[in-house]
Short mmCIF file of C-alpha atoms in Angstrom, two decimals:
data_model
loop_
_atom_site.label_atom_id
_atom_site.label_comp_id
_atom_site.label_asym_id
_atom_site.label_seq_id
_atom_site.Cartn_x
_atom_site.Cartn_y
_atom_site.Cartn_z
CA UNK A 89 146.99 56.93 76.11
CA UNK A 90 144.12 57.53 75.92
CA UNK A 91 142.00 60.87 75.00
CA UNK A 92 140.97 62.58 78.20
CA UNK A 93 144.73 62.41 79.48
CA UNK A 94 146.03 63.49 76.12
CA UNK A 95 143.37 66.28 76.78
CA UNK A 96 144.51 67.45 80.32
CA UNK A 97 147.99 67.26 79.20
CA UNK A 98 147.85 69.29 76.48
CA UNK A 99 149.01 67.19 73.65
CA UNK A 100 146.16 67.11 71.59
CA UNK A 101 146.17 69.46 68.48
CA UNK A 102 143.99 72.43 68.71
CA UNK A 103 142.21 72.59 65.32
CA UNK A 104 141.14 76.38 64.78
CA UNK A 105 138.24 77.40 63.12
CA UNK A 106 137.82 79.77 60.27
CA UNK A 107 136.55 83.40 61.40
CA UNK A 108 133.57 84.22 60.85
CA UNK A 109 132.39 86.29 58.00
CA UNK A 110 129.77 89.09 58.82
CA UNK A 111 126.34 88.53 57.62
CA UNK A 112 125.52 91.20 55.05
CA UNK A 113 122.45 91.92 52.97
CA UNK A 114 121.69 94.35 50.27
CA UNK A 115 121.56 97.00 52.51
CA UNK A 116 124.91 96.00 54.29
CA UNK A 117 126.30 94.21 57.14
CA UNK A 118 123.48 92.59 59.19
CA UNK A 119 124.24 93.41 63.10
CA UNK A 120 123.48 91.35 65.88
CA UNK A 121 120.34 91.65 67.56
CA UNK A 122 119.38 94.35 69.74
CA UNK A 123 118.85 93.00 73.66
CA UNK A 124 115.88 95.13 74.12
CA UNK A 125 112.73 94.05 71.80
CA UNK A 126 111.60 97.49 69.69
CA UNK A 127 107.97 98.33 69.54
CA UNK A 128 106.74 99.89 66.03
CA UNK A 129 103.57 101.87 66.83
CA UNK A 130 100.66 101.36 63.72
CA UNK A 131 99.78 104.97 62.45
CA UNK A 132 96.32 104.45 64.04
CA UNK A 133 98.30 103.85 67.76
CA UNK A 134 100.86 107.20 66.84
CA UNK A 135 97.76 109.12 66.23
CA UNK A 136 96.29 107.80 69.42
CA UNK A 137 98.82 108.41 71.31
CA UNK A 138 99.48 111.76 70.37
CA UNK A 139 95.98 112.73 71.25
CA UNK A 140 96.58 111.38 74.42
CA UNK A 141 99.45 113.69 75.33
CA UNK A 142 97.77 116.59 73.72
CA UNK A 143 95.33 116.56 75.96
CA UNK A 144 97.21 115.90 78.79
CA UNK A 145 97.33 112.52 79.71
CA UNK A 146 100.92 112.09 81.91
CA UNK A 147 103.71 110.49 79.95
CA UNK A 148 104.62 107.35 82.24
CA UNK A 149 100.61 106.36 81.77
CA UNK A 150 101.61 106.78 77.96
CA UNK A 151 104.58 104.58 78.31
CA UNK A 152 102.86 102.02 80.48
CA UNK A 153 99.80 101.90 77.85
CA UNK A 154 101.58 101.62 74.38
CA UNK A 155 105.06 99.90 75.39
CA UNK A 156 107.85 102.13 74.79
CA UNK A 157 110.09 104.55 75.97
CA UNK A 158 109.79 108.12 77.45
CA UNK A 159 111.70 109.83 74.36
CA UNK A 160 109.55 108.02 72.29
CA UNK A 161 106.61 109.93 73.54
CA UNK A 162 107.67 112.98 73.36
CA UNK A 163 109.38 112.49 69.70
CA UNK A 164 106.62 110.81 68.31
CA UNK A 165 104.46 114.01 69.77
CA UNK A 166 107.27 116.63 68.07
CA UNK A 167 106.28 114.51 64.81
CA UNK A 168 102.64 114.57 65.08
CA UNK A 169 102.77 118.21 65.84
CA UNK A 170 101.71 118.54 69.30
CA UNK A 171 103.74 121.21 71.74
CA UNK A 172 105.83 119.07 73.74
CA UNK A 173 105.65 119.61 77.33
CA UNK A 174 108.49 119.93 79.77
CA UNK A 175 109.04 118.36 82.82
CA UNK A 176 109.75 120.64 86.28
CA UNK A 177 108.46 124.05 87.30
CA UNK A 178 106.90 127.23 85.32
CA UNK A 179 107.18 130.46 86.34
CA UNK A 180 105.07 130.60 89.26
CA UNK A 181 106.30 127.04 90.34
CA UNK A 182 109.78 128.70 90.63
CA UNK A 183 109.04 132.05 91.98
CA UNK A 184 107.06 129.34 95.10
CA UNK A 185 110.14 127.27 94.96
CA UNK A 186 112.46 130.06 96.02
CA UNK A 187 109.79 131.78 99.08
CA UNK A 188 110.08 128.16 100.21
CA UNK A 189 113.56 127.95 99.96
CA UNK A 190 114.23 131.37 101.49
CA UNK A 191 111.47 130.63 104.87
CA UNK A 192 113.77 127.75 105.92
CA UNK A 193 112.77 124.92 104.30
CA UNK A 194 115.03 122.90 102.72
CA UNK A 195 115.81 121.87 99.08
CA UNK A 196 114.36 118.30 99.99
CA UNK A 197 111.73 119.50 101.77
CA UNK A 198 110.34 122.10 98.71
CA UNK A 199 110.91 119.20 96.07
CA UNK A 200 108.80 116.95 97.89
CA UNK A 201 105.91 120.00 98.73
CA UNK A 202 106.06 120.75 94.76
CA UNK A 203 106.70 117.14 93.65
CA UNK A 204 109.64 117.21 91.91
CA UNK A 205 113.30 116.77 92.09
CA UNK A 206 115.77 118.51 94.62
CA UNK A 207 118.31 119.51 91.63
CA UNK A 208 115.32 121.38 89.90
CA UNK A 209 114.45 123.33 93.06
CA UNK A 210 117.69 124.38 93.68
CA UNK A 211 118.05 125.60 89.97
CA UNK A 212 114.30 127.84 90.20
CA UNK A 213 116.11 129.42 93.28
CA UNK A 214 119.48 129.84 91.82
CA UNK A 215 117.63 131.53 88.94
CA UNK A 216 115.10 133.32 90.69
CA UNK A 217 117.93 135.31 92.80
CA UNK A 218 118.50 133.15 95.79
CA UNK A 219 121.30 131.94 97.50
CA UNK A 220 122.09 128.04 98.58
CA UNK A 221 123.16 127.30 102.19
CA UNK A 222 125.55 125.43 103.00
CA UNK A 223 124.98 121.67 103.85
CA UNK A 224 124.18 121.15 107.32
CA UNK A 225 122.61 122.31 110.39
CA UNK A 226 120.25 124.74 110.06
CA UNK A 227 120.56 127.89 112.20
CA UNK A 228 117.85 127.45 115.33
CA UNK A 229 115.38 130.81 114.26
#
């Protein structure tokens, strides 16, 4: 008989292997590596980059120039210092939000005026006093 049929039948011995034993180290066990490369900034590129946001430069440039994430930015700004700045609307942004809101436009349709999202307009008019209407057609004026 020979070994292929031994094979698909089944008969041949299945010879197990020893498990594994984690890789460790001095500082312990060694994991596997990450699927996502990390980038280490130099001191010279955190400085850089923190000057950069400081003085206003948008954070997806800053992601887009140095190579790493969003939170990165803004932690690596906490660390240098630098007042982090928020995304959405101030004040005035939400006070316009919600005289938008309540003229008849919709939540879409003030998000895209003000450039931001639809969940953050409807939370400046929430907060500001205002009402949301109900999904659907809008009463003819």
């Amino acid at each position: 008989m020979t070994l292929i049929r031994r094979v698909l039948r089944g008969t041949r011995r299945s010879v197990s292997r020893p498990e594994r034993q984690p890789i460790e180290d001095v500082r312990g066990p060694v994991t596997k590596n990450s699927p996502r490369p990390q980038t280490r900034l130099s001191v010279p590129n955190r400085a850089a980059l923190a000057e950069q946001y400081a003085k206003g430069v948008p954070v997806d440039k800053l992601v887009r120039r140095f190579g790493i994430h969003r939170t990165t930015v803004h932690r690596l700004a906490a660390q240098a210092g630098v007042a982090v700045r928020r995304r959405g609307l101030d004040e005035r942004g939400r006070r316009e939000a919600a005289r938008l809101y309540e003229k008849g436009m919709t939540l879409e349709e003030v998000a895209a005026k003000l450039g931001v999202g639809d969940e953050t307009v409807r939370s400046a008019v929430v907060t500001s006093g205002g009402t949301i209407r109900q999904r659907g057609r809008r009463p003819s004026l």
